[in-house]
Short mmCIF file of C-alpha atoms in Angstrom, two decimals:
data_model
loop_
_atom_site.label_atom_id
_atom_site.label_comp_id
_atom_site.label_asym_id
_atom_site.label_seq_id
_atom_site.Cartn_x
_atom_site.Cartn_y
_atom_site.Cartn_z
CA ASP E 1 -5.66 -9.88 18.51
CA THR E 2 -6.39 -6.53 16.90
CA ALA E 3 -3.17 -4.63 16.19
CA VAL E 4 -4.65 -1.12 16.18
CA SER E 5 -8.02 -0.64 17.84
CA GLN E 6 -10.27 2.39 18.12
CA THR E 7 -13.31 3.11 20.24
CA PRO E 8 -16.02 3.88 19.60
CA LYS E 9 -16.64 2.68 16.06
CA TYR E 10 -19.58 5.05 15.64
CA LEU E 11 -20.15 8.34 17.40
CA VAL E 12 -23.24 10.50 16.90
CA THR E 13 -23.44 13.75 18.84
CA GLN E 14 -24.82 17.24 18.84
CA MET E 15 -23.03 20.39 17.77
CA GLY E 16 -21.16 22.05 20.60
CA ASN E 17 -20.49 18.85 22.54
CA ASP E 18 -17.06 17.56 23.56
CA LYS E 19 -16.10 14.00 22.65
CA SER E 20 -13.10 11.69 22.70
CA ILE E 21 -11.93 8.86 20.49
CA LYS E 22 -9.51 6.33 21.90
CA CYS E 23 -6.78 4.46 20.07
CA GLU E 24 -4.55 1.66 21.22
CA GLN E 25 -1.88 -0.35 19.43
CA ASN E 26 -0.28 -3.56 20.65
CA LEU E 27 2.48 -3.66 18.06
CA GLY E 28 5.12 -1.98 20.19
CA HIS E 29 5.39 0.88 17.70
CA ASP E 30 6.93 4.22 18.63
CA THR E 31 4.86 6.41 16.32
CA MET E 32 1.12 6.94 16.20
CA TYR E 33 -1.05 9.06 13.95
CA TRP E 34 -4.53 10.47 13.55
CA TYR E 35 -6.07 10.90 10.10
CA LYS E 36 -9.35 12.41 8.98
CA GLN E 37 -11.24 11.09 5.97
CA ASP E 38 -14.05 13.34 4.84
CA SER E 39 -17.08 12.59 2.72
CA LYS E 40 -15.03 13.01 -0.46
CA LYS E 41 -12.71 10.23 0.76
CA PHE E 42 -9.71 12.54 1.02
CA LEU E 43 -7.47 11.04 3.71
CA LYS E 44 -5.49 13.71 5.52
CA ILE E 45 -2.94 13.52 8.32
CA MET E 46 -3.87 15.45 11.45
CA PHE E 47 -1.29 14.56 14.07
CA SER E 48 1.72 12.37 14.57
CA TYR E 49 3.25 11.40 17.89
CA ASN E 50 6.60 9.75 18.44
CA ASN E 51 7.26 8.32 21.89
CA LYS E 52 4.50 10.46 23.37
CA GLU E 53 5.83 13.65 21.79
CA LEU E 54 3.90 15.62 19.19
CA ILE E 55 5.80 15.61 15.90
CA ILE E 56 3.25 16.75 13.34
CA ASN E 57 0.25 19.04 13.72
CA GLU E 58 -1.21 19.73 10.32
CA THR E 59 -3.38 22.85 10.35
CA VAL E 60 -5.88 21.33 12.70
CA PRO E 61 -8.13 23.65 14.74
CA ASN E 62 -7.26 24.04 18.40
CA ARG E 63 -10.50 22.28 19.24
CA PHE E 64 -8.69 19.04 18.42
CA SER E 65 -6.26 17.94 21.09
CA PRO E 66 -4.41 14.64 20.94
CA LYS E 67 -3.26 13.06 24.15
CA SER E 68 -0.73 10.28 24.47
CA PRO E 69 -0.64 8.83 28.00
CA ASP E 70 1.89 6.22 26.87
CA LYS E 71 3.48 4.87 23.72
CA ALA E 72 0.63 2.46 23.05
CA HIS E 73 -2.18 5.00 23.23
CA LEU E 74 -3.09 8.13 21.33
CA ASN E 75 -6.48 9.58 22.11
CA LEU E 76 -8.21 12.38 20.25
CA HIS E 77 -10.32 14.86 22.15
CA ILE E 78 -12.54 17.26 20.26
CA ASN E 79 -14.11 20.31 21.88
CA SER E 80 -17.13 22.26 20.67
CA LEU E 81 -17.95 19.92 17.83
CA GLU E 82 -19.03 21.45 14.53
CA LEU E 83 -20.93 20.03 11.57
CA GLY E 84 -17.74 20.04 9.50
CA ASP E 85 -16.10 17.66 11.94
CA SER E 86 -18.29 14.86 10.64
CA ALA E 87 -15.91 12.36 9.05
CA VAL E 88 -14.20 9.04 9.62
CA TYR E 89 -11.19 9.31 11.89
CA PHE E 90 -8.43 6.75 11.56
CA CYS E 91 -5.68 6.00 14.01
CA ALA E 92 -2.48 4.39 12.77
CA SER E 93 0.90 3.36 14.10
CA SER E 94 4.30 2.54 12.68
CA ALA E 95 7.76 1.53 13.76
CA ILE E 96 10.84 3.57 12.95
CA VAL E 97 12.66 1.79 10.17
CA ALA E 98 16.17 2.76 9.18
CA GLY E 99 16.68 3.10 5.46
CA GLY E 100 13.01 2.84 4.60
CA SER E 101 9.63 4.41 4.87
CA ASN E 102 7.49 3.31 7.73
CA GLU E 103 4.64 0.93 7.01
CA GLN E 104 1.60 2.22 8.80
CA PHE E 105 -0.97 -0.03 10.42
CA PHE E 106 -4.42 1.48 10.54
CA GLY E 107 -7.29 1.01 12.93
CA PRO E 108 -10.84 0.30 11.74
CA GLY E 109 -11.89 3.95 11.94
CA THR E 110 -14.41 5.92 13.97
CA ARG E 111 -17.33 7.41 12.08
CA LEU E 112 -18.22 10.70 13.74
CA THR E 113 -21.53 12.33 12.89
CA VAL E 114 -22.29 15.77 14.24
CA LEU E 115 -25.94 16.78 14.15
CA LEU N 1 6.27 18.90 -0.67
CA ALA N 2 6.32 15.85 -2.94
CA LYS N 3 2.88 15.67 -4.56
CA THR N 4 1.43 12.70 -6.33
CA THR N 5 -1.02 12.47 -9.18
CA GLN N 6 -3.10 9.39 -9.81
CA PRO N 7 -6.12 8.65 -12.00
CA ILE N 8 -9.35 9.16 -10.08
CA SER N 9 -10.78 5.83 -11.20
CA MET N 10 -10.08 2.75 -13.31
CA ASP N 11 -12.15 -0.19 -14.49
CA SER N 12 -11.03 -3.69 -15.33
CA TYR N 13 -12.25 -7.27 -15.43
CA GLU N 14 -11.52 -10.36 -13.43
CA GLY N 15 -8.38 -12.17 -14.48
CA GLN N 16 -6.80 -9.12 -16.07
CA GLU N 17 -3.57 -7.44 -15.05
CA VAL N 18 -4.13 -3.91 -13.77
CA ASN N 19 -1.51 -1.18 -13.78
CA ILE N 20 -2.03 2.03 -11.83
CA THR N 21 0.46 4.79 -12.46
CA CYS N 22 1.37 7.53 -10.04
CA SER N 23 3.28 10.68 -11.01
CA HIS N 24 5.62 12.29 -8.48
CA ASN N 25 7.79 14.76 -10.36
CA ASN N 26 9.20 16.39 -7.21
CA ILE N 27 10.34 13.21 -5.52
CA ALA N 28 13.36 13.78 -3.26
CA THR N 29 16.46 11.65 -2.92
CA ASN N 30 15.41 10.22 0.43
CA ASP N 31 11.83 9.52 -0.59
CA TYR N 32 10.33 6.06 -0.88
CA ILE N 33 7.21 5.20 -2.84
CA THR N 34 4.52 3.38 -0.92
CA TRP N 35 1.14 2.05 -2.00
CA TYR N 36 -1.85 1.38 0.21
CA GLN N 37 -5.20 -0.27 -0.44
CA GLN N 38 -8.45 0.76 1.23
CA PHE N 39 -11.72 -1.15 1.21
CA PRO N 40 -14.99 0.60 2.14
CA SER N 41 -15.42 1.11 5.87
CA GLN N 42 -11.87 -0.04 6.61
CA GLY N 43 -8.54 1.62 7.24
CA PRO N 44 -5.85 1.61 4.52
CA ARG N 45 -3.62 -1.42 4.28
CA PHE N 46 0.02 -1.43 3.16
CA ILE N 47 0.58 -3.17 -0.18
CA ILE N 48 4.12 -2.52 -1.34
CA GLN N 49 7.02 -0.10 -1.09
CA GLY N 50 10.03 0.62 -3.25
CA TYR N 51 12.86 3.03 -3.89
CA LYS N 52 13.97 2.19 -7.43
CA THR N 53 13.68 -0.42 -10.19
CA LYS N 54 11.27 -3.23 -9.39
CA VAL N 55 9.84 -4.68 -6.21
CA THR N 56 7.58 -7.72 -6.07
CA ASN N 57 5.71 -9.38 -3.25
CA GLU N 58 2.90 -11.91 -3.02
CA VAL N 59 0.28 -9.26 -3.74
CA ALA N 60 1.71 -6.86 -6.32
CA SER N 61 4.69 -5.51 -8.21
CA LEU N 62 5.99 -1.98 -8.19
CA PHE N 63 7.86 -0.61 -11.17
CA ILE N 64 9.95 2.53 -10.75
CA PRO N 65 11.86 4.02 -13.71
CA ALA N 66 15.37 5.35 -13.34
CA ASP N 67 14.28 8.99 -12.92
CA ARG N 68 11.80 7.95 -10.19
CA LYS N 69 9.33 10.61 -11.29
CA SER N 70 6.59 8.04 -11.59
CA SER N 71 5.76 4.56 -10.42
CA THR N 72 3.38 1.83 -11.50
CA LEU N 73 1.55 -0.54 -9.23
CA SER N 74 0.82 -3.79 -11.02
CA LEU N 75 -1.86 -6.17 -9.78
CA PRO N 76 -1.72 -9.53 -11.56
CA ARG N 77 -4.95 -11.39 -12.39
CA VAL N 78 -7.32 -9.22 -10.40
CA SER N 79 -10.49 -10.52 -8.81
CA LEU N 80 -13.68 -8.82 -7.66
CA SER N 81 -12.20 -8.50 -4.19
CA ASP N 82 -9.50 -6.19 -5.53
CA THR N 83 -12.13 -3.47 -5.95
CA ALA N 84 -10.82 -0.76 -3.64
CA VAL N 85 -9.13 2.62 -3.49
CA TYR N 86 -5.37 2.56 -4.07
CA TYR N 87 -3.18 5.34 -2.68
CA CYS N 88 0.32 6.28 -3.76
CA LEU N 89 2.49 8.03 -1.17
CA VAL N 90 5.90 9.57 -1.58
CA GLY N 91 8.14 10.55 1.29
CA ASP N 92 10.63 9.29 3.77
CA GLY N 93 7.68 8.33 5.91
CA ASN N 94 9.33 9.29 9.16
CA SER N 95 7.40 11.76 11.26
CA GLY N 96 10.59 13.74 11.69
CA GLY N 97 10.47 14.43 7.99
CA GLY N 98 7.14 16.16 8.29
CA ALA N 99 3.85 15.24 6.69
CA ASP N 100 5.24 14.71 3.19
CA GLY N 101 5.17 10.96 3.32
CA LEU N 102 1.82 10.94 5.07
CA THR N 103 -0.26 12.66 2.39
CA PHE N 104 -2.67 10.11 0.95
CA GLY N 105 -4.61 12.28 -1.46
CA LYS N 106 -7.75 10.91 -3.07
CA GLY N 107 -6.32 7.74 -4.50
CA THR N 108 -7.48 5.68 -7.47
CA HIS N 109 -10.82 3.93 -7.23
CA LEU N 110 -10.33 0.58 -8.97
CA ILE N 111 -13.50 -1.25 -9.97
CA ILE N 112 -13.25 -4.87 -11.05
CA GLN N 113 -16.14 -6.31 -13.00
CA PRO N 114 -17.00 -9.98 -13.62
#
């Protein structure tokens, strides 16, 4: 069973369109994340949710809106797609660990290409 | 914000021990040091985590000096399959602590040759 899954794996779309990426984790974790990895391989945190509540929103344009219907899901909706949104988007999850730093489990990534 | 500095790339050969050092001069008291590995077209994978001194698991060792301003990931007897990008993260890792422990940076591209 896949611990963290994302759909779709590849997404090709035109500028100006609206698209969503779905993420699900079956690990029972309380915290979920979205990361963006650009063409230079820089992996940057976008959002973090804990128990369906937004905890971190790192200078992401308002066109990006995460939605967490329940603890196991964190979907990413992107409005009015731009060329610069082309990247690989990774979902991750972690458990809250007392006295330690949370090990994150990553999904396989969604490669978004905006034409 | 605890920043990390790693070499952009490293080369080694099969069977060698590889050490990748990460500098984190502004590490805070509550911060842990965590290393991840990422293969092409895959998400990062947790390797090891430590707070001080030495930590060892079945994959790697992590050496942290007393001042904790740097750390060294040690991979024993590497193979071709260890070719990957290695990221050093510093932070308490909890979302409540902000994005500090979630900043991956560009990592170190390790290339293992036959």
